[in-house]
Short mmCIF file of C-alpha atoms and ligand atoms in Angstrom, two decimals:
data_model
loop_
_atom_site.label_atom_id
_atom_site.label_comp_id
_atom_site.label_asym_id
_atom_site.label_seq_id
_atom_site.Cartn_x
_atom_site.Cartn_y
_atom_site.Cartn_z
CA UNK A 1230 28.50 28.87 7.38
CA UNK A 1231 25.41 26.84 8.28
CA UNK A 1232 25.03 23.50 6.51
CA UNK A 1233 22.94 23.96 3.33
CA UNK A 1234 19.65 22.07 2.96
CA UNK A 1235 20.89 20.11 0.00
CA UNK A 1236 24.46 19.27 -0.88
CA UNK A 1237 26.08 19.59 -4.29
CA UNK A 1238 27.00 16.57 -6.42
CA UNK A 1239 29.87 18.50 -7.96
CA UNK A 1240 31.82 21.69 -7.28
CA UNK A 1241 33.69 24.01 -9.62
CA UNK A 1242 36.63 26.15 -8.44
CA UNK A 1243 37.64 28.91 -10.85
CA UNK A 1244 34.79 30.71 -12.54
CA UNK A 1245 36.44 32.40 -15.51
CA UNK A 1246 35.06 31.51 -18.92
CA UNK A 1247 35.71 27.74 -18.78
CA UNK A 1248 34.72 27.17 -15.15
CA UNK A 1249 31.51 29.18 -15.25
CA UNK A 1250 30.40 27.50 -18.48
CA UNK A 1251 31.17 24.07 -17.06
CA UNK A 1252 29.23 24.92 -13.88
CA UNK A 1253 26.27 26.03 -16.00
CA UNK A 1254 26.47 22.82 -18.02
CA UNK A 1255 26.32 20.71 -14.83
CA UNK A 1256 23.42 22.78 -13.50
CA UNK A 1257 21.50 22.57 -16.77
CA UNK A 1258 21.84 18.81 -16.60
CA UNK A 1259 20.10 18.66 -13.23
CA UNK A 1260 23.03 18.66 -10.82
CA UNK A 1261 23.40 20.89 -7.82
CA UNK A 1262 26.70 22.70 -8.34
CA UNK A 1263 28.89 24.25 -5.66
CA UNK A 1264 30.83 27.21 -7.05
CA UNK A 1265 33.81 29.13 -5.73
CA UNK A 1266 36.24 31.65 -7.19
CA UNK A 1267 39.20 33.34 -5.51
CA UNK A 1268 37.74 36.78 -6.20
CA UNK A 1269 34.12 36.78 -5.15
CA UNK A 1270 33.10 39.14 -7.95
CA UNK A 1271 33.17 36.28 -10.49
CA UNK A 1272 31.01 34.07 -8.25
CA UNK A 1273 28.52 36.92 -7.76
CA UNK A 1274 28.46 37.54 -11.51
CA UNK A 1275 27.68 33.91 -12.27
CA UNK A 1276 24.86 33.82 -9.73
CA UNK A 1277 23.42 37.14 -10.85
CA UNK A 1278 23.51 36.18 -14.55
CA UNK A 1279 22.59 32.51 -14.38
CA UNK A 1280 21.56 31.73 -10.79
CA UNK A 1281 17.99 30.99 -11.89
CA UNK A 1282 18.99 28.50 -14.60
CA UNK A 1283 19.84 25.71 -12.11
CA UNK A 1284 20.85 24.87 -8.54
CA UNK A 1285 24.06 26.67 -7.60
CA UNK A 1286 25.58 26.79 -4.12
CA UNK A 1287 27.99 29.75 -4.07
CA UNK A 1288 30.69 30.02 -1.40
CA UNK A 1289 33.10 32.77 -0.42
CA UNK A 1290 35.76 30.48 1.09
CA UNK A 1291 37.23 27.11 0.17
CA UNK A 1292 36.18 25.76 3.57
CA UNK A 1293 32.53 26.66 2.94
CA UNK A 1294 32.77 25.40 -0.64
CA UNK A 1295 33.97 21.96 0.51
CA UNK A 1296 31.24 21.88 3.16
CA UNK A 1297 28.55 22.18 0.47
CA UNK A 1298 29.74 19.03 -1.39
CA UNK A 1299 28.18 15.60 -0.88
CA UNK A 1300 30.56 12.68 -0.20
CA UNK A 1301 32.71 11.53 -1.81
CA UNK A 1302 33.33 15.17 -2.52
CA UNK A 1303 34.04 15.98 -6.14
CA UNK A 1304 35.58 19.32 -7.07
CA UNK A 1305 36.73 20.39 -10.51
CA UNK A 1306 39.48 23.00 -10.68
CA UNK A 1307 39.30 25.35 -13.68
CA UNK A 1308 42.05 27.87 -12.95
CA UNK A 1309 45.08 29.06 -14.84
CA UNK A 1310 47.40 26.08 -15.31
CA UNK A 1311 50.63 26.14 -13.27
CA UNK A 1312 51.25 27.38 -9.73
CA UNK A 1313 47.60 28.50 -9.36
CA UNK A 1314 46.53 24.89 -9.80
CA UNK A 1315 48.93 23.71 -7.08
CA UNK A 1316 47.67 26.45 -4.74
CA UNK A 1317 44.04 25.44 -5.24
CA UNK A 1318 44.76 21.71 -4.93
CA UNK A 1319 46.44 22.28 -1.57
CA UNK A 1320 43.64 24.52 -0.31
CA UNK A 1321 41.07 21.88 -1.26
CA UNK A 1322 43.08 18.96 0.10
CA UNK A 1323 43.36 20.71 3.47
CA UNK A 1324 39.57 20.65 3.78
CA UNK A 1325 38.93 17.24 2.23
CA UNK A 1326 38.97 13.67 3.53
CA UNK A 1327 40.18 10.33 2.23
CA UNK A 1328 38.24 9.12 -0.80
CA UNK A 1329 37.32 12.62 -1.96
CA UNK A 1330 38.11 13.51 -5.57
CA UNK A 1331 39.92 16.55 -6.93
CA UNK A 1332 39.69 16.97 -10.69
CA UNK A 1333 42.00 19.34 -12.54
CA UNK A 1334 40.19 20.31 -15.75
CA UNK A 1335 42.80 22.86 -16.82
CA UNK A 1336 45.49 22.38 -19.43
CA UNK A 1337 48.12 21.02 -17.05
CA UNK A 1338 51.42 19.57 -18.17
CA UNK A 1339 51.03 15.80 -17.75
CA UNK A 1340 54.21 15.48 -15.70
CA UNK A 1341 52.73 17.96 -13.20
CA UNK A 1342 49.63 15.77 -13.11
CA UNK A 1343 51.73 12.68 -12.38
CA UNK A 1344 53.40 14.54 -9.50
CA UNK A 1345 50.12 15.90 -8.14
CA UNK A 1346 48.44 12.52 -8.33
CA UNK A 1347 51.25 10.97 -6.28
CA UNK A 1348 51.04 13.78 -3.70
CA UNK A 1349 47.28 13.47 -3.32
CA UNK A 1350 47.33 9.70 -3.35
CA UNK A 1351 49.67 9.83 -0.31
CA UNK A 1352 46.86 11.72 1.47
CA UNK A 1353 44.22 9.22 0.34
CA UNK A 1354 42.65 11.77 -2.00
CA UNK A 1355 41.87 10.80 -5.59
CA UNK A 1356 43.38 13.17 -8.09
CA UNK A 1357 42.07 13.17 -11.63
CA UNK A 1358 43.80 15.18 -14.34
CA UNK A 1359 41.13 15.65 -16.98
CA UNK A 1360 41.73 17.15 -20.40
CA UNK A 1361 38.70 19.17 -21.47
CA UNK A 1362 38.46 20.17 -25.11
CA UNK A 1363 36.01 22.30 -27.00
CA UNK A 1364 36.80 25.78 -25.69
CA UNK A 1365 34.16 27.86 -23.99
CA UNK A 1366 31.37 26.71 -26.27
CA UNK A 1367 32.20 23.06 -25.56
CA UNK A 1368 32.36 23.66 -21.81
CA UNK A 1369 28.85 25.07 -21.93
CA UNK A 1370 27.16 22.75 -24.39
CA UNK A 1371 29.16 19.53 -24.32
CA UNK A 1372 32.94 19.12 -24.31
CA UNK A 1373 35.08 16.11 -25.07
CA UNK A 1374 36.56 15.04 -21.73
CA UNK A 1375 39.72 12.99 -21.19
CA UNK A 1376 39.98 12.04 -17.50
CA UNK A 1377 43.02 10.22 -16.13
CA UNK A 1378 43.64 9.30 -12.49
CA UNK A 1379 42.58 6.22 -10.55
CA UNK A 1380 40.07 4.00 -12.38
CA UNK A 1381 38.14 3.72 -9.09
CA UNK A 1382 37.35 7.44 -9.09
CA UNK A 1383 35.77 7.14 -12.52
CA UNK A 1384 33.00 4.99 -11.03
CA UNK A 1385 31.73 7.97 -9.07
CA UNK A 1386 32.82 10.65 -11.50
CA UNK A 1387 31.98 8.98 -14.82
CA UNK A 1388 28.17 9.39 -14.74
CA UNK A 1389 28.55 13.09 -13.86
CA UNK A 1390 30.98 13.74 -16.69
CA UNK A 1391 28.93 11.67 -19.12
CA UNK A 1392 25.89 13.83 -18.35
CA UNK A 1393 27.65 17.01 -19.54
CA UNK A 1394 29.86 15.69 -22.35
CA UNK A 1395 29.09 15.95 -26.04
CA UNK A 1396 27.36 12.92 -27.53
CA UNK A 1397 27.80 11.30 -30.94
CA UNK A 1398 25.47 8.46 -31.98
CA UNK A 1399 24.28 8.27 -28.37
CA UNK A 1400 27.86 7.73 -27.08
CA UNK A 1401 29.19 10.36 -24.63
CA UNK A 1402 32.55 11.87 -25.57
CA UNK A 1403 34.24 10.91 -22.31
CA UNK A 1404 35.90 7.81 -20.96
CA UNK A 1405 38.57 6.93 -18.43
CA UNK A 1406 41.83 7.26 -20.36
CA UNK A 1407 44.29 5.68 -17.92
CA UNK A 1408 46.12 6.28 -14.63
CA UNK A 1409 47.72 9.50 -13.30
CA UNK A 1410 48.78 11.79 -16.19
CA UNK A 1411 47.20 9.79 -19.05
CA UNK A 1412 44.27 12.17 -19.52
CA UNK A 1413 46.38 15.31 -19.69
CA UNK A 1414 48.95 13.59 -21.93
CA UNK A 1415 46.23 12.67 -24.39
CA UNK A 1416 44.75 16.17 -24.23
CA UNK A 1417 48.21 17.59 -24.91
CA UNK A 1418 48.65 15.45 -28.04
CA UNK A 1419 45.09 16.30 -29.08
CA UNK A 1420 46.12 19.96 -28.98
CA UNK A 1421 49.29 19.16 -30.93
CA UNK A 1422 47.22 17.50 -33.64
CA UNK A 1423 45.00 20.59 -33.57
CA UNK A 1424 48.08 22.75 -34.32
CA UNK A 1425 48.96 20.59 -37.34
CA UNK A 1426 45.36 20.46 -38.55
CA UNK A 1427 45.06 24.26 -38.39
CA UNK A 1428 48.39 24.74 -40.15
CA UNK A 1429 47.55 22.41 -43.08
CA UNK A 1430 44.28 24.27 -43.52
CA UNK A 1431 46.30 27.50 -43.47
CA UNK A 1432 48.68 26.17 -46.11
CA UNK A 1433 45.75 25.17 -48.34
CA UNK A 1434 44.26 28.65 -47.94
CA UNK A 1435 47.61 30.26 -48.76
CA UNK A 1436 47.89 28.25 -51.99
CA UNK A 1437 44.33 28.94 -53.10
CA UNK A 1438 44.78 32.62 -52.36
CA UNK A 1439 48.24 33.33 -53.70
CA UNK A 1440 48.82 30.56 -56.26
CA UNK A 1441 45.30 30.23 -57.65
CA UNK A 1442 44.51 33.92 -57.04
CA UNK A 1443 41.14 33.26 -55.41
CA UNK A 1444 39.39 35.78 -53.14
CA UNK A 1445 38.58 34.82 -49.50
CA UNK A 1446 34.83 34.58 -50.17
CA UNK A 1447 35.50 32.24 -53.09
CA UNK A 1448 37.85 30.13 -50.93
CA UNK A 1449 35.17 30.02 -48.21
CA UNK A 1450 32.90 28.29 -50.75
CA UNK A 1451 35.66 25.81 -51.57
CA UNK A 1452 36.03 24.96 -47.87
CA UNK A 1453 32.25 24.61 -47.49
CA UNK A 1454 32.34 22.18 -50.36
CA UNK A 1455 35.28 20.26 -48.87
CA UNK A 1456 33.32 19.99 -45.62
CA UNK A 1457 30.85 17.75 -47.42
CA UNK A 1458 33.44 15.03 -48.07
CA UNK A 1459 36.44 13.29 -46.44
CA UNK A 1460 37.55 16.52 -44.80
CA UNK A 1461 34.24 17.04 -42.98
CA UNK A 1462 35.36 18.54 -39.66
CA UNK A 1463 34.81 21.40 -37.23
CA UNK A 1464 38.03 23.17 -38.26
CA UNK A 1465 37.14 23.12 -41.98
CA UNK A 1466 33.66 24.36 -41.10
CA UNK A 1467 34.90 27.34 -39.06
CA UNK A 1468 37.53 28.12 -41.71
CA UNK A 1469 34.72 28.78 -44.19
CA UNK A 1470 33.06 31.04 -41.60
CA UNK A 1471 36.23 33.03 -40.94
CA UNK A 1472 36.98 33.45 -44.65
CA UNK A 1473 33.50 34.70 -45.46
CA UNK A 1474 33.57 37.34 -42.71
CA UNK A 1475 33.80 40.96 -43.89
CA UNK A 1476 35.37 43.62 -41.67
CA UNK A 1477 32.64 46.13 -40.76
CA UNK A 1478 35.13 49.00 -40.47
CA UNK A 1479 36.96 48.69 -43.78
CA UNK A 1480 34.65 46.52 -45.89
CA UNK A 1481 37.64 44.24 -46.56
CA UNK A 1482 37.65 40.50 -45.94
CA UNK A 1483 38.35 40.15 -42.20
CA UNK A 1484 41.26 37.78 -42.95
CA UNK A 1485 43.08 40.68 -44.65
CA UNK A 1486 42.97 42.91 -41.59
CA UNK A 1487 44.05 40.27 -39.07
CA UNK A 1488 47.79 40.43 -38.26
CA UNK A 1489 49.47 37.26 -39.56
CA UNK A 1490 51.22 36.34 -36.30
CA UNK A 1491 49.75 33.24 -34.62
CA UNK A 1492 49.65 32.96 -30.84
CA UNK A 1493 50.17 29.86 -28.76
CA UNK A 1494 49.72 28.88 -25.16
CA UNK A 1495 52.14 25.97 -24.98
CA UNK A 1496 50.37 22.64 -25.49
CA UNK A 1497 51.72 22.30 -29.06
CA UNK A 1498 55.24 22.94 -27.81
CA UNK A 1499 54.76 20.41 -24.98
CA UNK A 1500 53.60 17.82 -27.52
CA UNK A 1501 56.80 18.26 -29.50
CA UNK A 1502 59.04 18.26 -26.42
CA UNK A 1503 57.43 15.06 -25.14
CA UNK A 1504 57.73 13.50 -28.61
CA UNK A 1505 61.44 14.35 -28.69
CA UNK A 1506 61.92 12.65 -25.33
CA UNK A 1507 59.98 9.61 -26.53
CA UNK A 1508 61.88 9.55 -29.84
CA UNK A 1509 58.71 9.80 -31.90
CA UNK A 1510 58.80 11.95 -35.04
CA UNK A 1511 55.79 14.28 -34.94
CA UNK A 1512 57.04 16.32 -37.88
CA UNK A 1513 53.65 17.76 -38.80
CA UNK A 1514 52.99 19.02 -35.29
CA UNK A 1515 56.57 20.24 -34.95
CA UNK A 1516 56.46 22.21 -38.19
CA UNK A 1517 53.10 23.67 -37.19
CA UNK A 1518 54.54 24.88 -33.87
CA UNK A 1519 57.60 26.33 -35.65
CA UNK A 1520 55.37 27.98 -38.27
CA UNK A 1521 53.52 29.80 -35.49
CA UNK A 1522 56.85 30.82 -34.00
CA UNK A 1523 58.11 32.14 -37.34
CA UNK A 1524 54.87 34.02 -37.96
CA UNK A 1525 55.32 35.81 -34.65
CA UNK A 1526 59.00 36.70 -35.18
CA UNK A 1527 58.04 40.21 -36.26
CA UNK A 1528 61.42 41.89 -36.09
CA UNK A 1529 63.07 39.18 -38.10
CA UNK A 1530 60.26 39.15 -40.65
CA UNK A 1531 60.32 42.93 -40.94
CA UNK A 1532 63.99 42.64 -41.86
CA UNK A 1533 63.56 39.73 -44.30
CA UNK A 1534 60.26 40.42 -46.12
CA UNK A 1535 61.13 41.44 -49.68
CA UNK A 1536 64.79 41.37 -48.77
CA UNK A 1537 65.90 37.82 -49.51
CA UNK A 1538 66.42 36.38 -53.00
CA UNK A 1539 63.83 33.82 -54.10
CA UNK A 1540 65.23 32.49 -57.35
CA UNK A 1541 63.25 32.38 -60.58
CA UNK A 1542 59.66 32.20 -59.37
CA UNK A 1543 56.83 31.46 -61.73
CA UNK A 1544 53.02 31.39 -61.86
CA UNK A 1545 50.39 28.67 -62.20
CA UNK A 1546 49.51 30.05 -65.65
CA UNK A 1547 53.12 30.03 -66.81
CA UNK A 1548 53.34 26.42 -65.73
CA UNK A 1549 50.14 25.62 -67.65
CA UNK A 1550 48.47 24.25 -64.53
CA UNK A 1551 44.71 23.84 -64.69
CA UNK A 1552 43.11 25.83 -61.84
CA UNK A 1553 40.37 23.26 -61.16
CA UNK A 1554 42.89 20.43 -60.99
CA UNK A 1555 45.09 22.53 -58.70
CA UNK A 1556 42.24 23.16 -56.25
CA UNK A 1557 41.50 19.42 -56.12
CA UNK A 1558 45.21 18.66 -55.70
CA UNK A 1559 45.36 21.07 -52.77
CA UNK A 1560 42.39 19.33 -51.15
CA UNK A 1561 44.16 16.01 -51.49
CA UNK A 1562 47.47 17.39 -50.17
CA UNK A 1563 45.61 18.77 -47.15
CA UNK A 1564 43.91 15.43 -46.50
CA UNK A 1565 47.16 13.45 -46.86
CA UNK A 1566 49.09 15.80 -44.56
CA UNK A 1567 46.28 15.67 -42.03
CA UNK A 1568 46.33 11.86 -42.05
CA UNK A 1569 50.07 11.98 -41.37
CA UNK A 1570 49.55 14.38 -38.43
CA UNK A 1571 46.95 12.08 -36.87
CA UNK A 1572 49.10 8.99 -37.49
CA UNK A 1573 52.04 10.72 -35.80
CA UNK A 1574 49.88 11.91 -32.89
CA UNK A 1575 48.58 8.39 -32.31
CA UNK A 1576 52.18 7.11 -32.47
CA UNK A 1577 53.11 9.54 -29.70
CA UNK A 1578 50.15 8.47 -27.58
CA UNK A 1579 51.14 4.83 -27.96
CA UNK A 1580 54.74 5.62 -27.01
CA UNK A 1581 53.63 7.71 -24.00
CA UNK A 1582 51.28 4.96 -22.93
CA UNK A 1583 53.99 2.29 -23.20
CA UNK A 1584 56.55 4.44 -21.38
CA UNK A 1585 54.18 5.17 -18.47
CA UNK A 1586 52.27 1.85 -18.42
CA UNK A 1587 48.98 3.64 -19.04
CA UNK A 1588 47.44 1.03 -21.33
CA UNK A 1589 45.61 3.68 -23.37
CA UNK A 1590 43.21 2.27 -25.94
CA UNK A 1591 43.48 4.38 -29.12
CA UNK A 1592 39.92 3.39 -30.06
CA UNK A 1593 38.65 5.30 -27.04
CA UNK A 1594 40.27 8.47 -28.33
CA UNK A 1595 38.93 8.06 -31.84
CA UNK A 1596 35.51 7.68 -30.20
CA UNK A 1597 35.56 10.58 -27.74
CA UNK A 1598 37.16 13.02 -30.20
CA UNK A 1599 34.24 12.66 -32.60
CA UNK A 1600 32.26 15.33 -30.77
CA UNK A 1601 32.77 18.32 -28.50
CA UNK A 1602 36.43 18.90 -29.29
CA UNK A 1603 38.23 21.15 -31.73
CA UNK A 1604 39.62 18.31 -33.86
CA UNK A 1605 36.27 16.54 -34.22
CA UNK A 1606 36.14 15.10 -37.70
CA UNK A 1607 34.22 12.55 -39.65
CA UNK A 1608 37.29 10.47 -40.40
CA UNK A 1609 37.83 9.64 -36.71
CA UNK A 1610 35.31 6.84 -37.30
CA UNK A 1611 37.80 5.43 -39.80
CA UNK A 1612 40.58 5.63 -37.22
CA UNK A 1613 38.48 3.67 -34.75
CA UNK A 1614 37.76 1.05 -37.42
CA UNK A 1615 41.48 0.84 -38.20
CA UNK A 1616 42.32 0.04 -34.57
CA UNK A 1617 39.31 -2.31 -34.30
CA UNK A 1618 40.70 -4.28 -37.23
CA UNK A 1619 44.30 -4.29 -36.05
CA UNK A 1620 44.94 -2.91 -32.54
CA UNK A 1621 48.70 -3.29 -33.01
CA UNK A 1622 48.97 -1.66 -36.44
CA UNK A 1623 52.51 -0.17 -36.74
CA UNK A 1624 51.22 3.04 -38.30
CA UNK A 1625 47.69 4.19 -39.03
CA UNK A 1626 48.92 4.76 -42.59
CA UNK A 1627 49.22 0.98 -42.98
CA UNK A 1628 45.54 0.38 -42.29
CA UNK A 1629 44.00 -0.88 -45.55
CA UNK A 1630 41.52 2.01 -45.73
CA UNK A 1631 44.13 4.74 -45.16
CA UNK A 1632 46.63 2.98 -47.40
CA UNK A 1633 44.02 3.05 -50.15
CA UNK A 1634 43.39 6.74 -49.49
CA UNK A 1635 47.12 7.49 -49.65
CA UNK A 1636 47.29 5.72 -53.01
CA UNK A 1637 44.67 8.16 -54.29
CA UNK A 1638 46.27 11.22 -52.70
CA UNK A 1639 49.99 10.88 -53.13
CA UNK A 1640 50.37 12.08 -56.75
CA UNK A 1641 48.36 15.24 -56.04
CA UNK A 1642 50.33 15.79 -52.85
CA UNK A 1643 53.64 15.63 -54.73
CA UNK A 1644 52.37 18.02 -57.42
CA UNK A 1645 51.29 20.53 -54.77
CA UNK A 1646 54.61 20.44 -52.92
CA UNK A 1647 56.51 20.83 -56.23
CA UNK A 1648 54.29 23.69 -57.37
CA UNK A 1649 54.45 25.47 -54.03
CA UNK A 1650 58.23 25.25 -54.17
CA UNK A 1651 58.30 26.62 -57.73
CA UNK A 1652 55.95 29.43 -56.76
CA UNK A 1653 57.95 30.29 -53.64
CA UNK A 1654 55.02 29.67 -51.29
CA UNK A 1655 55.82 28.07 -47.92
CA UNK A 1656 54.15 24.73 -47.15
CA UNK A 1657 56.11 23.45 -44.14
CA UNK A 1658 53.63 20.80 -43.03
CA UNK A 1659 52.62 19.65 -46.53
CA UNK A 1660 56.28 19.23 -47.47
CA UNK A 1661 57.62 17.74 -44.24
CA UNK A 1662 54.70 15.31 -44.03
CA UNK A 1663 55.44 14.12 -47.55
CA UNK A 1664 59.11 13.64 -46.63
CA UNK A 1665 58.05 11.73 -43.53
CA UNK A 1666 55.81 9.54 -45.69
CA UNK A 1667 58.61 8.90 -48.16
CA UNK A 1668 61.00 8.17 -45.30
CA UNK A 1669 58.63 5.49 -44.03
CA UNK A 1670 58.52 4.00 -47.54
CA UNK A 1671 62.23 4.20 -48.27
CA UNK A 1672 64.18 0.98 -48.54
CA UNK A 1673 67.44 2.72 -47.66
CA UNK A 1674 67.79 5.85 -45.56
CA UNK A 1675 70.90 8.04 -45.31
CA UNK A 1676 71.16 6.90 -41.70
CA UNK A 1677 73.77 4.40 -42.93
CA UNK A 1678 76.02 7.34 -43.83
CA UNK A 1679 75.32 8.99 -40.48
CA UNK A 1680 76.40 5.79 -38.72
CA UNK A 1681 79.59 5.85 -40.80
CA UNK A 1682 80.25 9.46 -39.81
CA UNK A 1683 79.55 8.74 -36.15
CA UNK A 1684 81.94 5.85 -36.24
CA UNK A 1685 84.57 8.03 -37.97
CA UNK A 1686 84.63 10.85 -35.45
CA UNK A 1687 83.48 9.12 -32.29
CA UNK A 1688 84.04 5.36 -32.67
CA UNK A 1689 80.32 4.93 -32.04
CA UNK A 1690 80.31 1.66 -34.05
CA UNK A 1691 77.76 0.46 -36.60
CA UNK A 1692 75.84 -2.69 -37.42
CA UNK A 1693 76.23 -4.50 -40.73
CA UNK A 1694 73.40 -5.65 -42.98
CA UNK A 1695 75.03 -9.05 -43.52
CA UNK A 1696 76.04 -10.27 -40.04
CA UNK A 1697 75.15 -9.61 -36.40
CA UNK A 1698 77.25 -7.56 -33.99
CA UNK A 1699 78.72 -4.08 -33.74
CA UNK A 1700 81.73 -3.00 -35.78
CA UNK A 1701 84.27 -0.21 -35.91
CA UNK A 1702 86.56 0.82 -38.75
CA UNK A 1703 90.05 1.96 -37.76
CA UNK A 1704 89.60 5.27 -39.61
CA UNK A 1705 92.85 6.89 -38.48
CA UNK A 1706 94.79 3.64 -38.78
CA UNK A 1707 94.86 1.15 -41.63
CA UNK A 1708 91.05 1.31 -42.07
CA UNK A 1709 90.47 -2.33 -41.39
CA UNK A 1710 87.24 -3.25 -39.62
CA UNK A 1711 87.21 -4.75 -36.16
CA UNK A 1712 84.33 -6.21 -34.19
CA UNK A 1713 83.43 -4.04 -31.23
P1 LIG B 705 42.16 31.34 -17.01
O1 LIG B 705 43.16 30.35 -17.48
O2 LIG B 705 42.17 32.70 -17.57
O3 LIG B 705 42.30 31.45 -15.40
C1 LIG B 705 41.52 32.36 -14.66
C2 LIG B 705 41.00 31.71 -13.40
O4 LIG B 705 42.09 31.25 -12.59
C3 LIG B 705 40.22 32.70 -12.55
O5 LIG B 705 39.14 32.02 -11.97
C4 LIG B 705 41.26 33.10 -11.51
O6 LIG B 705 40.70 33.59 -10.31
C5 LIG B 705 41.91 31.78 -11.27
N1 LIG B 705 43.17 31.87 -10.52
C6 LIG B 705 44.36 32.36 -10.89
BR1 LIG B 705 44.70 33.17 -12.50
N2 LIG B 705 45.30 32.27 -9.94
C7 LIG B 705 44.68 31.69 -8.91
C8 LIG B 705 45.11 31.31 -7.62
N3 LIG B 705 46.38 31.47 -7.23
N4 LIG B 705 44.21 30.75 -6.79
C9 LIG B 705 42.94 30.57 -7.19
N5 LIG B 705 42.47 30.90 -8.40
C10 LIG B 705 43.33 31.45 -9.26
O7 LIG B 705 40.67 30.73 -17.13
P2 LIG B 705 40.00 29.93 -18.36
O8 LIG B 705 40.32 30.52 -19.68
O9 LIG B 705 38.57 29.78 -17.95
O10 LIG B 705 40.72 28.51 -18.32
C11 LIG B 705 40.68 27.68 -17.16
C12 LIG B 705 41.53 26.45 -17.42
O11 LIG B 705 40.98 25.72 -18.53
C13 LIG B 705 42.97 26.76 -17.82
O12 LIG B 705 43.83 25.78 -17.27
C14 LIG B 705 42.98 26.64 -19.31
O13 LIG B 705 44.24 26.31 -19.82
C15 LIG B 705 41.98 25.53 -19.52
N6 LIG B 705 41.33 25.52 -20.83
C16 LIG B 705 40.92 26.69 -21.40
C17 LIG B 705 40.29 26.65 -22.64
C18 LIG B 705 39.80 27.94 -23.27
O14 LIG B 705 39.32 27.85 -24.41
N7 LIG B 705 39.89 29.06 -22.59
C19 LIG B 705 40.05 25.45 -23.26
C20 LIG B 705 40.45 24.27 -22.65
C21 LIG B 705 41.08 24.32 -21.42
P3 LIG B 705 40.45 35.18 -10.15
O15 LIG B 705 39.16 35.46 -10.83
O16 LIG B 705 40.39 35.37 -8.68
O17 LIG B 705 41.61 35.88 -10.79
#
């Protein structure tokens, strides 16, 4: 291919929905964009549909694609996460030189990103794993971007990413998160929080629908109203939209014709697996992932629906519960459970950062998640303020603002969990988050008994509250205690 007249500041490999929207976003913001897709049809489609909306340099081969990039070359990969990403990285690296930058904008597992960064670094190529949130709409109009990789590469990449990212109060929703896999780790936990956030909204809907007996359109109004206050967020906003949608074919609320089996692509599961390895309880995210799993276990549900005893169930009316108070209690239970999910997610990020020496600043996340991404919410400003006030706060829930909020929410939260239990309605995240909260508050946990059991069957020893050291009781002997 002959050298083009002008070179591209950025290239995009992989032109499915995310890649083509990202390429259009770069072009709309004045950049010349090199584009390449394995099957040429997608490249041709992009150029035929949007070629006149900006400067695109299409290529049919990776070699030609790399030749159209200005130095240091910057190429963003937007292909299916997994082996496809490795294949594309290697193809690009073969054509690139030292100092060039490969950015993986897909949803890669952060440990893959750590490995890839090391492999590329050995070749002198900068590898940046960048979490990109906001779905296809965000990619086109302004995503929240979480780039990891070498800080040095951000100097050349940062201004480009800032030009296409969402903006809140004039601040772009992108910043360098930390070395190697930090960006993808943070994006993974972001997605985990998203799972919990969606599930608590689902539990609130379920209670309003089946405990309070409200119709979807009525519940949509409740969510619209909630979106004016503390819960103001993208997910609450779209919930109202979904609930007010009527199915054109049947005239029923759309929600009633959608199969109640939730899909998942894996980032929620990864968040929980990583949390288990780090020893961080992310109960809200975990229950949300399990709830999706249970919803999709069709054969098991077909066998169990209507076929398991439920005990003496009752109704709101029989319990003399005021409907208006119940709706407000549900709002508060949702808010409290959501705060727990965020607090747990930030705990996991801190633990991941400590484990990998990433030095992630939680304030950055609270800032760049305010726009462009799926979990954007008004209360992220409060999270930033909490970390501004006390960067080392042991739990977000201890921040004076959130502690005050919890004081206002906790009674309602308990009432909702009790009522849901009496009514036989599942609230896995509401209930487990409350138990987590009470566990944090508890002066004594049953872990003392567990230590006793462990010592009994495995001589694992225990510590005493009244003196230092490890001890073992001779359980099968005379049951005296010996120091270990
Ligand atoms: P997909 O995840 O559906 O991937 C399709 C793209 O991957 C096509 O361009 C395809 O090329 C390319 N590809 C595959 Br598959 N195997 C390849 C290979 N061996 N070599 C080269 N190219 C290959 O696209 P998407 O939904 O646009 O998502 C792109 C990335 O962004 C993914 O990692 C995804 O997880 C992430 N992400 C998606 C969203 C979202 O809302 N969809 C949000 C945030 C992040 P072809 O046309 O030749 O088959």
